[in-house]
Amino acid sequence: DKTELRGKQAWHLQAFAHTKNPLRLVFELDDQFDSYSVPGTYASLQYEMHLSERGQKVNSVQHLSATGKEPAPAGASVARVLPGTRDPLGLMQYLRSVDWSNTREVRSPIFDGRKLYEVRAEKTGTANVSVLAGAYAANAIEIHVYDNGTEMKDAHFTLYVTKDDRRIPVLLEAVMPFAAARVEL
């Protein structure tokens, strides 16, 4: 949805994560993420994490500020970030907006709700991707995460977006220290 947040226009983006059986018996997870991002640039205004994992609930609302001088809205904390910082949902939408036929790499500061990182995303090729929704010709976008200038070797992401003008994200593959995930359209 397009909405207004503290007098600014914003896209409200949401993502949900739930474990399914049989993994749910071992690790119950029901998380919701909300991003309020500036239209066009997808720079983050506010990032929310509503986590419910193994019976523990945590709610975090972070107002992102490049100056740190803006007061936090009620129920939120201020996170001081670099200008143009995106959250993970805003980054995914931003990567959709990139014309990968004319762009090789993009860089962006990313705030994950806890820490600031640098992300470098580069087109590494094309692929025919088959998911439940169908088969698609897609650009393969490798996403590299850097912490204080050093690439994190235990976190790797590949995003596949359709090669047409819609640039639909059809597949995200993630390898992290604690799990591997495959998110399909």
Short mmCIF file of C-alpha atoms in Angstrom, two decimals:
data_model
loop_
_atom_site.label_atom_id
_atom_site.label_comp_id
_atom_site.label_asym_id
_atom_site.label_seq_id
_atom_site.Cartn_x
_atom_site.Cartn_y
_atom_site.Cartn_z
CA ASP A 1 0.00 0.00 0.00
CA LYS A 2 0.98 3.61 -0.51
CA THR A 3 0.51 5.46 2.74
CA GLU A 4 1.69 8.51 4.66
CA LEU A 5 4.14 8.25 7.55
CA ARG A 6 4.85 11.35 9.62
CA GLY A 7 3.86 13.61 6.73
CA LYS A 8 5.89 11.74 4.10
CA GLN A 9 4.63 9.50 1.30
CA ALA A 10 5.73 5.90 1.74
CA TRP A 11 5.24 2.42 0.40
CA HIS A 12 4.15 0.04 3.14
CA LEU A 13 5.81 -3.29 2.34
CA GLN A 14 5.22 -6.47 4.37
CA ALA A 15 6.75 -9.91 4.60
CA PHE A 16 5.79 -12.88 6.73
CA ALA A 17 7.81 -15.93 7.74
CA HIS A 18 6.26 -19.10 9.17
CA THR A 19 7.75 -22.51 9.74
CA LYS A 20 5.71 -25.46 8.52
CA ASN A 21 5.50 -29.03 9.78
CA PRO A 22 7.60 -31.00 10.47
CA LEU A 23 10.16 -28.21 11.15
CA ARG A 24 7.52 -26.32 13.15
CA LEU A 25 7.68 -29.05 15.81
CA VAL A 26 11.35 -28.19 16.35
CA PHE A 27 11.36 -24.43 15.70
CA GLU A 28 8.09 -22.50 15.84
CA LEU A 29 8.43 -19.21 13.97
CA ASP A 30 5.75 -16.66 13.05
CA ASP A 31 7.40 -13.37 12.11
CA GLN A 32 6.13 -10.22 10.42
CA PHE A 33 8.28 -7.47 8.92
CA ASP A 34 6.97 -4.03 7.92
CA SER A 35 8.87 -1.50 5.85
CA TYR A 36 7.89 2.10 5.19
CA SER A 37 10.00 3.16 2.23
CA VAL A 38 10.28 6.32 0.13
CA PRO A 39 8.68 5.85 -3.32
CA GLY A 40 11.30 5.67 -6.08
CA THR A 41 14.46 5.25 -3.98
CA TYR A 42 13.01 2.82 -1.41
CA ALA A 43 15.12 4.46 1.31
CA SER A 44 13.68 3.35 4.62
CA LEU A 45 11.73 5.68 6.87
CA GLN A 46 10.73 3.02 9.38
CA TYR A 47 11.39 -0.70 9.80
CA GLU A 48 9.37 -2.96 12.09
CA MET A 49 10.02 -6.51 13.24
CA HIS A 50 7.23 -8.37 15.03
CA LEU A 51 8.87 -11.65 15.97
CA SER A 52 7.29 -14.71 17.53
CA GLU A 53 9.86 -17.47 17.81
CA ARG A 54 9.73 -20.48 20.14
CA GLY A 55 7.03 -18.83 22.24
CA GLN A 56 9.06 -15.61 22.69
CA LYS A 57 7.60 -12.38 21.29
CA VAL A 58 9.68 -9.32 20.39
CA ASN A 59 8.39 -6.14 18.77
CA SER A 60 10.87 -3.63 17.40
CA VAL A 61 9.93 -0.39 15.64
CA GLN A 62 12.90 1.58 14.30
CA HIS A 63 12.55 5.09 12.85
CA LEU A 64 15.53 5.54 10.53
CA SER A 65 17.23 8.94 10.54
CA ALA A 66 20.33 10.16 8.72
CA THR A 67 20.68 13.06 11.17
CA GLY A 68 19.59 11.42 14.41
CA LYS A 69 17.93 14.74 15.33
CA GLU A 70 14.34 13.73 14.63
CA PRO A 71 12.45 12.56 17.71
CA ALA A 72 11.24 8.97 17.75
CA PRO A 73 7.51 8.56 17.30
CA ALA A 74 5.60 6.96 20.15
CA GLY A 75 6.51 3.28 20.50
CA ALA A 76 9.60 3.55 18.29
CA SER A 77 13.35 4.02 18.64
CA VAL A 78 15.56 6.16 16.41
CA ALA A 79 18.27 4.34 14.46
CA ARG A 80 20.95 6.66 13.06
CA VAL A 81 21.86 5.49 9.56
CA LEU A 82 23.61 6.70 6.43
CA PRO A 83 21.59 8.74 3.92
CA GLY A 84 19.73 6.44 1.51
CA THR A 85 19.79 3.43 3.84
CA ARG A 86 17.29 0.74 2.96
CA ASP A 87 15.85 -2.07 5.03
CA PRO A 88 15.73 -5.64 3.60
CA LEU A 89 12.20 -5.25 2.15
CA GLY A 90 13.02 -1.86 0.63
CA LEU A 91 16.18 -3.38 -0.87
CA MET A 92 14.16 -6.13 -2.59
CA GLN A 93 11.80 -3.53 -4.09
CA TYR A 94 14.73 -1.33 -5.09
CA LEU A 95 16.44 -4.24 -6.86
CA ARG A 96 13.21 -4.72 -8.84
CA SER A 97 13.42 -1.10 -10.02
CA VAL A 98 16.94 -1.49 -11.43
CA ASP A 99 17.24 -1.92 -15.20
CA TRP A 100 19.63 -4.88 -15.08
CA SER A 101 20.15 -4.80 -18.86
CA ASN A 102 22.07 -1.53 -18.35
CA THR A 103 23.38 -1.97 -14.80
CA ARG A 104 26.04 -4.36 -13.58
CA GLU A 105 26.19 -3.53 -9.85
CA VAL A 106 24.43 -1.45 -7.20
CA ARG A 107 25.53 -0.69 -3.65
CA SER A 108 23.45 0.32 -0.68
CA PRO A 109 23.64 0.69 3.06
CA ILE A 110 21.17 -1.72 4.72
CA PHE A 111 19.71 -1.65 8.23
CA ASP A 112 18.35 -5.05 9.29
CA GLY A 113 16.63 -3.78 12.42
CA ARG A 114 19.72 -4.25 14.57
CA LYS A 115 22.83 -3.34 12.60
CA LEU A 116 23.98 -1.36 9.57
CA TYR A 117 25.63 -3.25 6.69
CA GLU A 118 26.68 -2.54 3.12
CA VAL A 119 25.15 -4.61 0.35
CA ARG A 120 26.52 -5.02 -3.15
CA ALA A 121 24.18 -6.57 -5.68
CA GLU A 122 25.39 -7.59 -9.12
CA LYS A 123 23.87 -9.25 -12.11
CA THR A 124 25.77 -12.48 -12.62
CA GLY A 125 23.83 -13.90 -15.53
CA THR A 126 20.47 -15.16 -16.62
CA ALA A 127 18.57 -18.34 -15.84
CA ASN A 128 15.36 -20.13 -16.64
CA VAL A 129 13.63 -20.46 -13.28
CA SER A 130 10.78 -22.86 -12.58
CA VAL A 131 8.63 -22.24 -9.51
CA LEU A 132 5.10 -23.22 -8.56
CA ALA A 133 3.73 -20.12 -10.35
CA GLY A 134 5.40 -21.10 -13.66
CA ALA A 135 8.62 -20.89 -15.64
CA TYR A 136 10.39 -17.55 -16.16
CA ALA A 137 13.41 -16.12 -17.94
CA ALA A 138 15.18 -14.24 -15.17
CA ASN A 139 18.22 -12.17 -14.31
CA ALA A 140 20.30 -13.70 -11.51
CA ILE A 141 21.27 -11.07 -8.95
CA GLU A 142 23.94 -12.06 -6.42
CA ILE A 143 23.70 -10.15 -3.15
CA HIS A 144 26.86 -9.79 -1.06
CA VAL A 145 26.71 -8.45 2.50
CA TYR A 146 29.61 -6.54 4.07
CA ASP A 147 30.14 -5.87 7.77
CA ASN A 148 32.68 -3.08 8.38
CA GLY A 149 34.15 -3.58 4.90
CA THR A 150 34.55 -7.37 5.18
CA GLU A 151 32.30 -9.66 3.18
CA MET A 152 30.27 -12.01 5.31
CA LYS A 153 31.15 -15.44 3.95
CA ASP A 154 28.38 -17.23 5.87
CA ALA A 155 25.52 -15.23 4.31
CA HIS A 156 24.79 -15.52 0.60
CA PHE A 157 21.70 -14.50 -1.38
CA THR A 158 20.62 -14.89 -4.99
CA LEU A 159 17.54 -13.06 -6.27
CA TYR A 160 15.96 -13.96 -9.60
CA VAL A 161 13.84 -11.22 -11.24
CA THR A 162 12.06 -11.61 -14.56
CA LYS A 163 13.82 -10.14 -17.57
CA ASP A 164 10.70 -8.24 -18.68
CA ASP A 165 9.71 -4.69 -17.68
CA ARG A 166 7.81 -5.94 -14.60
CA ARG A 167 10.96 -7.41 -13.03
CA ILE A 168 8.96 -9.75 -10.84
CA PRO A 169 10.98 -11.43 -8.08
CA VAL A 170 10.30 -15.11 -8.76
CA LEU A 171 12.88 -16.75 -6.52
CA LEU A 172 15.13 -15.83 -3.59
CA GLU A 173 17.71 -18.34 -2.42
CA ALA A 174 19.38 -17.61 0.91
CA VAL A 175 22.18 -19.45 2.66
CA MET A 176 22.81 -18.33 6.24
CA PRO A 177 24.79 -19.82 9.13
CA PHE A 178 21.70 -21.33 10.71
CA ALA A 179 19.57 -22.28 7.69
CA ALA A 180 19.05 -22.27 3.96
CA ALA A 181 15.84 -20.88 2.49
CA ARG A 182 14.17 -20.95 -0.89
CA VAL A 183 11.38 -18.39 -1.31
CA GLU A 184 9.31 -18.90 -4.48
CA LEU A 185 6.65 -16.80 -6.21
#
